[in-house]
Tab-separated table of C-alpha atoms in Angstrom:
chain	number	residue	atom	x	y	z
K	1	UNK	CA	-32.226	7.505	-1.816
K	2	UNK	CA	-29.020	8.494	-0.040
K	3	UNK	CA	-27.578	5.028	-0.224
K	4	UNK	CA	-24.601	5.161	2.145
K	5	UNK	CA	-26.694	6.449	5.037
K	6	UNK	CA	-30.126	5.083	4.110
K	7	UNK	CA	-30.398	1.373	3.535
K	8	UNK	CA	-33.441	-0.822	3.316
K	9	UNK	CA	-34.424	-2.745	6.414
K	10	UNK	CA	-34.344	-6.511	6.510
K	11	UNK	CA	-36.498	-6.535	9.657
K	12	UNK	CA	-37.277	-9.270	12.096
K	13	UNK	CA	-40.727	-10.801	11.853
K	14	UNK	CA	-42.323	-12.591	14.785
K	15	UNK	CA	-45.714	-13.112	16.367
K	16	UNK	CA	-47.101	-10.687	18.919
K	17	UNK	CA	-49.564	-11.175	21.730
K	18	UNK	CA	-52.082	-8.777	23.181
K	19	UNK	CA	-51.813	-6.833	26.388
K	20	UNK	CA	-53.082	-8.379	29.600
K	21	UNK	CA	-55.816	-6.280	31.146
K	22	UNK	CA	-54.253	-6.854	34.554
K	23	UNK	CA	-50.854	-5.462	33.539
K	24	UNK	CA	-49.592	-2.278	35.151
K	25	UNK	CA	-48.311	0.354	32.757
K	26	UNK	CA	-45.467	2.849	32.901
K	27	UNK	CA	-46.834	6.140	34.191
K	28	UNK	CA	-45.316	8.892	31.983
K	29	UNK	CA	-46.798	9.718	28.602
K	30	UNK	CA	-44.451	8.293	25.987
K	31	UNK	CA	-44.570	9.047	22.279
K	32	UNK	CA	-42.955	6.843	19.636
K	33	UNK	CA	-39.237	7.713	19.337
K	34	UNK	CA	-39.017	8.629	15.660
K	35	UNK	CA	-39.640	12.020	14.027
K	36	UNK	CA	-43.013	13.574	13.313
K	37	UNK	CA	-44.843	11.927	10.367
K	38	UNK	CA	-42.152	9.274	9.728
K	39	UNK	CA	-43.991	5.997	9.105
K	40	UNK	CA	-42.544	2.624	10.202
K	41	UNK	CA	-43.826	-0.901	10.872
K	42	UNK	CA	-43.649	-2.985	14.041
K	43	UNK	CA	-41.624	-6.090	13.167
K	44	UNK	CA	-41.751	-7.813	16.580
K	45	UNK	CA	-44.029	-7.301	19.550
K	46	UNK	CA	-43.508	-7.869	23.263
K	47	UNK	CA	-43.150	-11.280	24.939
K	48	UNK	CA	-42.576	-13.061	21.621
K	49	UNK	CA	-39.590	-14.371	19.727
K	50	UNK	CA	-36.412	-12.968	21.238
K	51	UNK	CA	-38.375	-10.671	23.569
K	52	UNK	CA	-38.519	-12.747	26.744
K	53	UNK	CA	-37.482	-12.545	30.377
K	54	UNK	CA	-36.169	-9.159	31.525
K	55	UNK	CA	-36.570	-7.805	28.012
K	56	UNK	CA	-40.056	-9.182	27.443
K	57	UNK	CA	-41.744	-5.791	27.130
K	58	UNK	CA	-39.864	-4.714	24.022
K	59	UNK	CA	-40.736	-3.853	20.443
K	60	UNK	CA	-38.763	-3.959	17.202
K	61	UNK	CA	-39.446	-1.311	14.570
K	62	UNK	CA	-38.406	-1.600	10.921
K	63	UNK	CA	-36.378	1.594	10.679
K	64	UNK	CA	-33.580	1.547	8.067
K	65	UNK	CA	-29.931	2.292	8.742
K	66	UNK	CA	-29.530	6.015	9.273
K	67	UNK	CA	-33.143	6.556	10.326
K	68	UNK	CA	-33.387	9.323	12.917
K	69	UNK	CA	-34.523	8.763	16.495
K	70	UNK	CA	-35.942	11.409	18.823
K	71	UNK	CA	-36.732	11.665	22.514
K	72	UNK	CA	-40.155	10.142	23.329
K	73	UNK	CA	-40.657	12.509	26.282
K	74	UNK	CA	-38.722	15.038	28.340
K	75	UNK	CA	-35.960	13.292	30.249
K	76	UNK	CA	-32.281	12.848	31.059
K	77	UNK	CA	-29.672	10.689	29.348
K	78	UNK	CA	-28.802	7.931	31.852
K	79	UNK	CA	-26.618	5.723	29.671
K	80	UNK	CA	-25.215	6.099	26.180
K	81	UNK	CA	-22.793	4.129	24.023
K	82	UNK	CA	-21.746	5.236	20.541
K	83	UNK	CA	-18.330	3.603	20.074
K	84	UNK	CA	-19.190	0.185	18.646
K	85	UNK	CA	-18.913	-0.657	14.957
K	86	UNK	CA	-19.513	-4.400	15.456
K	87	UNK	CA	-22.705	-6.253	14.685
K	88	UNK	CA	-24.145	-9.314	12.989
K	89	UNK	CA	-26.741	-12.062	13.028
K	90	UNK	CA	-25.007	-14.060	15.734
K	91	UNK	CA	-25.219	-14.179	19.529
K	92	UNK	CA	-21.486	-13.447	19.601
K	93	UNK	CA	-22.402	-9.771	19.014
K	94	UNK	CA	-24.856	-9.542	21.903
K	95	UNK	CA	-22.677	-7.094	23.871
K	96	UNK	CA	-21.711	-4.904	20.898
K	97	UNK	CA	-24.823	-2.762	20.455
K	98	UNK	CA	-24.809	1.016	20.707
K	99	UNK	CA	-27.667	2.488	22.724
K	100	UNK	CA	-29.117	5.513	24.459
K	101	UNK	CA	-31.231	5.252	27.617
K	102	UNK	CA	-33.485	8.191	28.488
K	103	UNK	CA	-34.730	8.388	32.069
K	104	UNK	CA	-38.034	9.939	33.136
K	105	UNK	CA	-38.902	11.676	36.447
K	106	UNK	CA	-40.870	8.703	37.825
K	107	UNK	CA	-37.887	6.334	37.694
K	108	UNK	CA	-38.805	4.612	34.435
K	109	UNK	CA	-36.822	4.916	31.216
K	110	UNK	CA	-36.774	4.032	27.528
K	111	UNK	CA	-33.827	2.132	26.063
K	112	UNK	CA	-33.118	2.481	22.325
K	113	UNK	CA	-30.727	-0.159	20.969
K	114	UNK	CA	-28.810	-1.061	17.745
K	115	UNK	CA	-27.791	2.551	17.073
K	116	UNK	CA	-25.307	3.706	14.467
K	117	UNK	CA	-21.780	4.448	15.690
K	118	UNK	CA	-21.175	8.112	16.578
K	119	UNK	CA	-24.709	9.068	15.576
K	120	UNK	CA	-25.290	11.100	18.738
K	121	UNK	CA	-23.316	13.787	20.542
K	122	UNK	CA	-25.298	13.420	23.779
K	123	UNK	CA	-23.602	12.702	27.108
K	124	UNK	CA	-24.782	11.124	30.356
K	125	UNK	CA	-26.663	13.781	32.307
K	126	UNK	CA	-27.803	15.773	29.272
K	127	UNK	CA	-31.420	16.911	29.376
K	128	UNK	CA	-33.577	16.279	26.325
K	129	UNK	CA	-36.983	17.572	25.321
K	130	UNK	CA	-39.588	15.502	23.535
K	131	UNK	CA	-38.699	15.484	19.854
K	132	UNK	CA	-34.989	16.247	20.327
K	133	UNK	CA	-32.674	14.233	18.098
K	134	UNK	CA	-30.960	11.424	20.053
K	135	UNK	CA	-29.326	9.149	17.455
K	136	UNK	CA	-29.721	6.948	14.362
K	137	UNK	CA	-30.511	3.322	13.717
K	138	UNK	CA	-27.529	1.165	12.803
K	139	UNK	CA	-26.406	-2.448	12.591
K	140	UNK	CA	-24.601	-2.834	15.909
K	141	UNK	CA	-24.997	-5.742	18.298
K	142	UNK	CA	-26.901	-8.971	17.715
K	143	UNK	CA	-29.002	-7.900	14.756
K	144	UNK	CA	-30.232	-9.828	11.708
K	145	UNK	CA	-31.478	-6.775	9.819
K	146	UNK	CA	-31.749	-3.046	10.370
K	147	UNK	CA	-34.283	-2.152	13.050
K	148	UNK	CA	-34.769	-0.273	16.300
K	149	UNK	CA	-35.140	-2.301	19.491
K	150	UNK	CA	-36.958	-0.298	22.167
K	151	UNK	CA	-37.997	-1.191	25.695
K	152	UNK	CA	-39.578	0.697	28.580
K	153	UNK	CA	-37.917	-0.400	31.816
K	154	UNK	CA	-37.368	0.400	35.478
K	155	UNK	CA	-34.136	2.238	36.235
K	156	UNK	CA	-31.212	0.223	37.571
K	157	UNK	CA	-27.416	0.442	37.554
K	158	UNK	CA	-27.183	-0.819	33.986
K	159	UNK	CA	-28.429	0.047	30.517
K	160	UNK	CA	-30.384	-3.243	30.516
K	161	UNK	CA	-32.997	-3.419	33.271
K	162	UNK	CA	-36.308	-5.164	33.935
K	163	UNK	CA	-38.754	-4.151	31.208
K	164	UNK	CA	-42.257	-3.121	32.236
K	165	UNK	CA	-45.636	-2.881	30.471
K	166	UNK	CA	-46.105	0.360	28.584
K	167	UNK	CA	-48.146	2.038	25.875
K	168	UNK	CA	-47.410	4.806	23.394
K	169	UNK	CA	-49.537	7.925	23.060
K	170	UNK	CA	-52.109	7.465	20.314
K	171	UNK	CA	-51.111	3.859	19.539
K	172	UNK	CA	-51.344	1.913	22.788
K	173	UNK	CA	-49.536	-1.430	22.628
K	174	UNK	CA	-48.680	-1.850	18.915
K	175	UNK	CA	-48.747	-5.388	17.542
K	176	UNK	CA	-46.873	-7.144	14.763
K	177	UNK	CA	-47.346	-5.562	11.343
K	178	UNK	CA	-48.800	-2.284	12.633
K	179	UNK	CA	-47.669	0.765	10.674
K	180	UNK	CA	-47.147	3.784	12.910
K	181	UNK	CA	-46.984	7.291	11.510
K	182	UNK	CA	-45.302	9.250	14.273
K	183	UNK	CA	-47.352	11.787	16.193
K	184	UNK	CA	-44.256	12.892	18.109
K	185	UNK	CA	-44.705	16.441	16.843
K	186	UNK	CA	-43.916	18.936	19.614
K	187	UNK	CA	-44.660	22.563	18.836
K	188	UNK	CA	-41.431	24.415	18.110
K	189	UNK	CA	-40.649	27.323	20.452
K	190	UNK	CA	-41.110	30.822	19.117
K	191	UNK	CA	-38.235	32.370	17.194
K	192	UNK	CA	-37.080	35.596	18.830
K	193	UNK	CA	-34.211	36.413	16.460
K	194	UNK	CA	-34.480	39.968	15.096
K	195	UNK	CA	-32.328	42.201	12.936
K	196	UNK	CA	-32.192	45.352	15.041
K	197	UNK	CA	-29.313	47.384	13.669
K	198	UNK	CA	-26.581	45.325	15.374
K	199	UNK	CA	-25.241	41.778	14.852
K	200	UNK	CA	-27.653	38.834	14.982
K	201	UNK	CA	-26.402	35.219	15.231
K	202	UNK	CA	-28.651	32.221	14.581
K	203	UNK	CA	-27.346	28.790	15.558
K	204	UNK	CA	-28.518	25.521	14.033
K	205	UNK	CA	-29.301	24.155	17.509
K	206	UNK	CA	-31.940	26.870	18.042
K	207	UNK	CA	-35.142	24.834	17.653
K	208	UNK	CA	-37.246	27.956	17.299
K	209	UNK	CA	-35.197	29.708	14.626
K	210	UNK	CA	-33.614	26.814	12.680
K	211	UNK	CA	-36.147	24.747	10.763
K	212	UNK	CA	-35.189	21.312	9.391
K	213	UNK	CA	-37.020	19.503	6.616
K	214	UNK	CA	-36.907	15.654	6.608
K	215	UNK	CA	-35.031	13.556	9.161
K	216	UNK	CA	-31.857	12.909	7.161
K	217	UNK	CA	-29.532	14.833	9.447
K	218	UNK	CA	-26.311	13.731	11.096
K	219	UNK	CA	-24.930	15.657	14.102
K	220	UNK	CA	-21.211	16.350	14.460
K	221	UNK	CA	-19.448	17.502	17.647
K	222	UNK	CA	-17.414	20.125	15.781
K	223	UNK	CA	-18.090	23.545	14.351
K	224	UNK	CA	-19.366	26.787	15.824
K	225	UNK	CA	-19.998	26.067	19.527
K	226	UNK	CA	-18.732	22.518	18.855
K	227	UNK	CA	-21.742	21.370	16.844
K	228	UNK	CA	-23.147	21.210	13.333
K	229	UNK	CA	-25.345	19.012	11.158
K	230	UNK	CA	-24.738	17.558	7.746
K	231	UNK	CA	-26.783	15.793	5.084
K	232	UNK	CA	-25.762	14.277	1.757
K	233	UNK	CA	-25.786	16.603	-1.260
K	234	UNK	CA	-27.764	15.551	-4.323
K	235	UNK	CA	-28.369	16.556	-7.930
K	236	UNK	CA	-32.154	16.426	-7.629
K	237	UNK	CA	-34.215	19.161	-9.257
K	238	UNK	CA	-35.742	20.224	-5.928
K	239	UNK	CA	-34.436	20.009	-2.356
K	240	UNK	CA	-35.405	17.018	-0.235
K	241	UNK	CA	-33.527	17.897	2.946
K	242	UNK	CA	-33.176	21.587	3.739
K	243	UNK	CA	-32.409	23.997	6.552
K	244	UNK	CA	-33.864	27.436	7.154
K	245	UNK	CA	-32.442	30.040	9.557
K	246	UNK	CA	-35.432	32.254	10.418
K	247	UNK	CA	-35.610	35.793	11.807
K	248	UNK	CA	-37.565	39.028	11.697
K	249	UNK	CA	-36.399	42.536	10.819
K	250	UNK	CA	-37.105	45.442	13.178
K	251	UNK	CA	-34.482	47.811	11.733
K	252	UNK	CA	-34.445	47.777	7.943
K	253	UNK	CA	-31.219	48.385	6.078
K	254	UNK	CA	-28.047	46.739	4.851
K	255	UNK	CA	-26.693	43.626	6.580
K	256	UNK	CA	-23.691	41.500	5.699
K	257	UNK	CA	-24.576	37.798	5.598
K	258	UNK	CA	-21.913	35.445	6.977
K	259	UNK	CA	-22.158	31.657	7.281
K	260	UNK	CA	-19.945	29.375	9.359
K	261	UNK	CA	-18.372	26.381	7.595
K	262	UNK	CA	-16.992	23.690	9.957
K	263	UNK	CA	-13.620	22.034	9.443
K	264	UNK	CA	-14.934	18.466	9.317
K	265	UNK	CA	-17.853	16.649	7.658
K	266	UNK	CA	-18.321	19.518	5.190
K	267	UNK	CA	-17.294	18.546	1.653
K	268	UNK	CA	-19.954	19.916	-0.689
K	269	UNK	CA	-18.307	22.010	-3.380
K	270	UNK	CA	-21.494	23.796	-4.353
K	271	UNK	CA	-23.519	24.839	-1.297
K	272	UNK	CA	-26.161	27.156	-2.763
K	273	UNK	CA	-27.548	29.596	-0.212
K	274	UNK	CA	-30.745	31.566	-0.735
K	275	UNK	CA	-32.161	34.508	1.165
K	276	UNK	CA	-35.505	36.221	1.732
K	277	UNK	CA	-35.067	39.937	2.377
K	278	UNK	CA	-38.587	41.229	1.636
K	279	UNK	CA	-42.106	39.853	1.367
K	280	UNK	CA	-41.215	38.593	-2.117
K	281	UNK	CA	-39.893	35.100	-2.869
K	282	UNK	CA	-36.406	34.064	-1.776
K	283	UNK	CA	-33.488	34.726	-4.122
K	284	UNK	CA	-29.974	33.377	-4.658
K	285	UNK	CA	-27.446	34.586	-2.085
K	286	UNK	CA	-24.274	32.862	-3.261
K	287	UNK	CA	-22.379	29.589	-3.590
K	288	UNK	CA	-19.706	28.292	-1.193
K	289	UNK	CA	-17.208	25.480	-1.661
K	290	UNK	CA	-17.450	23.952	1.809
K	291	UNK	CA	-14.517	21.658	1.078
K	292	UNK	CA	-12.057	24.560	0.883
K	293	UNK	CA	-13.748	27.566	2.520
K	294	UNK	CA	-13.798	27.262	6.308
K	295	UNK	CA	-14.790	29.436	9.242
K	296	UNK	CA	-16.887	32.566	8.797
K	297	UNK	CA	-17.492	33.204	5.086
K	298	UNK	CA	-19.216	36.356	3.813
K	299	UNK	CA	-21.884	36.049	1.129
K	300	UNK	CA	-22.118	39.809	0.689
K	301	UNK	CA	-24.333	42.746	1.600
K	302	UNK	CA	-28.129	42.491	1.429
K	303	UNK	CA	-30.819	45.122	1.947
K	304	UNK	CA	-33.631	43.955	4.230
K	305	UNK	CA	-37.107	45.404	4.515
K	306	UNK	CA	-38.823	45.379	7.903
K	307	UNK	CA	-41.034	42.355	8.426
K	308	UNK	CA	-41.449	38.975	10.095
K	309	UNK	CA	-40.888	36.315	7.441
K	310	UNK	CA	-37.177	36.600	6.616
K	311	UNK	CA	-34.701	33.731	6.375
K	312	UNK	CA	-31.555	32.147	4.950
K	313	UNK	CA	-32.145	28.836	3.153
K	314	UNK	CA	-29.878	25.928	2.174
K	315	UNK	CA	-31.145	22.859	0.309
K	316	UNK	CA	-29.431	19.573	-0.473
K	317	UNK	CA	-29.949	19.940	-4.264
K	318	UNK	CA	-26.464	21.306	-4.909
K	319	UNK	CA	-26.058	19.612	-8.289
K	320	UNK	CA	-23.653	17.007	-6.873
K	321	UNK	CA	-24.555	13.359	-7.469
K	322	UNK	CA	-25.491	11.326	-4.391
K	323	UNK	CA	-22.900	8.744	-5.433
K	324	UNK	CA	-20.189	11.307	-4.599
K	325	UNK	CA	-21.385	11.250	-0.960
K	326	UNK	CA	-20.480	14.900	-0.422
K	327	UNK	CA	-21.511	16.204	2.962
K	328	UNK	CA	-23.460	19.452	3.064
K	329	UNK	CA	-22.930	21.197	6.403
K	330	UNK	CA	-25.404	23.370	8.302
K	331	UNK	CA	-23.915	25.552	11.040
K	332	UNK	CA	-24.452	29.051	12.416
K	333	UNK	CA	-25.213	32.161	10.365
K	334	UNK	CA	-24.899	35.787	11.383
K	335	UNK	CA	-26.064	39.081	9.954
K	336	UNK	CA	-24.000	42.199	10.646
K	337	UNK	CA	-25.585	45.636	10.298
K	338	UNK	CA	-23.710	47.962	7.946
K	339	UNK	CA	-24.940	51.570	8.310
K	340	UNK	CA	-24.968	53.746	5.238
K	341	UNK	CA	-22.055	56.254	5.161
K	342	UNK	CA	-22.814	59.899	5.953
K	343	UNK	CA	-22.670	62.110	2.825
K	344	UNK	CA	-20.005	64.793	3.541
K	345	UNK	CA	-21.538	67.144	0.943
K	346	UNK	CA	-25.314	66.696	1.000
K	347	UNK	CA	-27.476	68.292	-1.688
K	348	UNK	CA	-28.749	71.736	-0.615
K	349	UNK	CA	-32.517	71.481	-0.239
K	350	UNK	CA	-32.948	75.116	-1.447
K	351	UNK	CA	-30.578	75.761	-4.387
K	352	UNK	CA	-32.230	79.141	-5.157
K	353	UNK	CA	-31.331	80.493	-1.739
K	354	UNK	CA	-28.480	78.266	-0.616
K	355	UNK	CA	-27.541	78.164	3.017
K	356	UNK	CA	-23.971	79.162	3.816
K	357	UNK	CA	-21.620	76.393	4.795
K	358	UNK	CA	-21.335	78.034	8.218
K	359	UNK	CA	-24.293	80.289	8.996
K	360	UNK	CA	-22.376	81.875	11.887
K	361	UNK	CA	-18.732	82.002	10.816
K	362	UNK	CA	-15.981	83.048	13.194
K	363	UNK	CA	-14.340	86.402	12.479
K	364	UNK	CA	-10.579	85.717	12.713
K	365	UNK	CA	-9.969	89.295	13.892
K	366	UNK	CA	-12.399	89.062	16.772
K	367	UNK	CA	-12.580	86.088	19.076
K	368	UNK	CA	-15.861	87.492	20.335
K	369	UNK	CA	-16.252	84.851	22.977
K	370	UNK	CA	-15.970	82.040	20.416
K	371	UNK	CA	-14.000	78.834	20.838
K	372	UNK	CA	-10.755	80.062	19.324
K	373	UNK	CA	-9.241	76.598	19.558
K	374	UNK	CA	-11.016	75.886	16.277
K	375	UNK	CA	-9.281	78.700	14.392
K	376	UNK	CA	-6.807	77.067	12.018
K	377	UNK	CA	-4.105	78.441	9.779
K	378	UNK	CA	-3.682	77.545	6.151
K	379	UNK	CA	-1.979	74.273	7.059
K	380	UNK	CA	-5.038	73.113	8.963
K	381	UNK	CA	-3.309	73.437	12.371
K	382	UNK	CA	-4.275	75.943	15.061
K	383	UNK	CA	-2.328	79.220	14.655
K	384	UNK	CA	-1.068	79.788	18.194
K	385	UNK	CA	0.009	83.368	17.412
K	386	UNK	CA	-3.456	84.376	16.253
K	387	UNK	CA	-5.009	82.579	19.209
K	388	UNK	CA	-2.740	84.538	21.564
K	389	UNK	CA	-3.659	87.789	19.782
K	390	UNK	CA	-7.327	87.014	20.028
K	391	UNK	CA	-7.066	86.383	23.748
K	392	UNK	CA	-4.969	89.487	24.516
């Protein structure tokens, strides 16, 4: 467990009641707002316990501190707060929660509350797609244990509006104690990155070409194009959290691999990159001290065979103990084509009957209609006197 960023939930347990058959439901399809296959339990249902009045149609989910949250549907960020670091099991903290509110085209929205400070780089007006990262669970506001508070509501001029009946795709109206394994698994867009004999850049925000394993990622508004992710390095035998920059190769040959290391939130001293250049298994590409090496760093020249399944890989198993809390950064990579130099003295294909260096040499005594500007003296410079003679 990555203890600083992943803590156990205390949860809030309360009774839940069923859904009235006469209730009207929110119209858009809404998926649960945590990543694909993550499994969490409902710790409070709607219209019970603290979920009354305007906030009656709300649910609490036992997600630990640092647990990732994703957009439940395509929408627009209507409200967001990420500045609070205050929270506790007391009504005095009721106005201290961080939140993100995602609006849908029909005028309804989903509010996610008790988020971790600075866990999202989103801004009001940003568009999100279903499954996009939107923040992390924290301990801000009136909270007696780590959990997500979520409510579907009508839009108003505030982040807290009248909640409305709603269901979640595949799970309906979940009741107290229900475990929900997320089916919020949108199909990633196709990756169109190709090595084509030029320079190819792959950014970590490219959902088609950058593949993330597990949900233990933290976004930072700094780096190449003002964004990067980090996770916590570990000394595990195998990677738990990993990133893969994917691409195909149309033009085989030599490419220089460069990776971008951001200035902040990048402190791993042993980032171990791997690379897949052929149809064989991936191999070591090099080690970077992210604490001291910043900006574009070259890992060397690699020869790629043409093909589809090529990638650069970085796992969190750097050999650094989790207790050190070293941050392993994932930012852009680029591959720069390096053409092979032209051999100035190629091997003669027919050594028995070698071709002359110049099969049609110029006779210095007879310009003969040739380009006399190429006639050079012993110093390598055009001999103007001989050129004049040749033209006379």
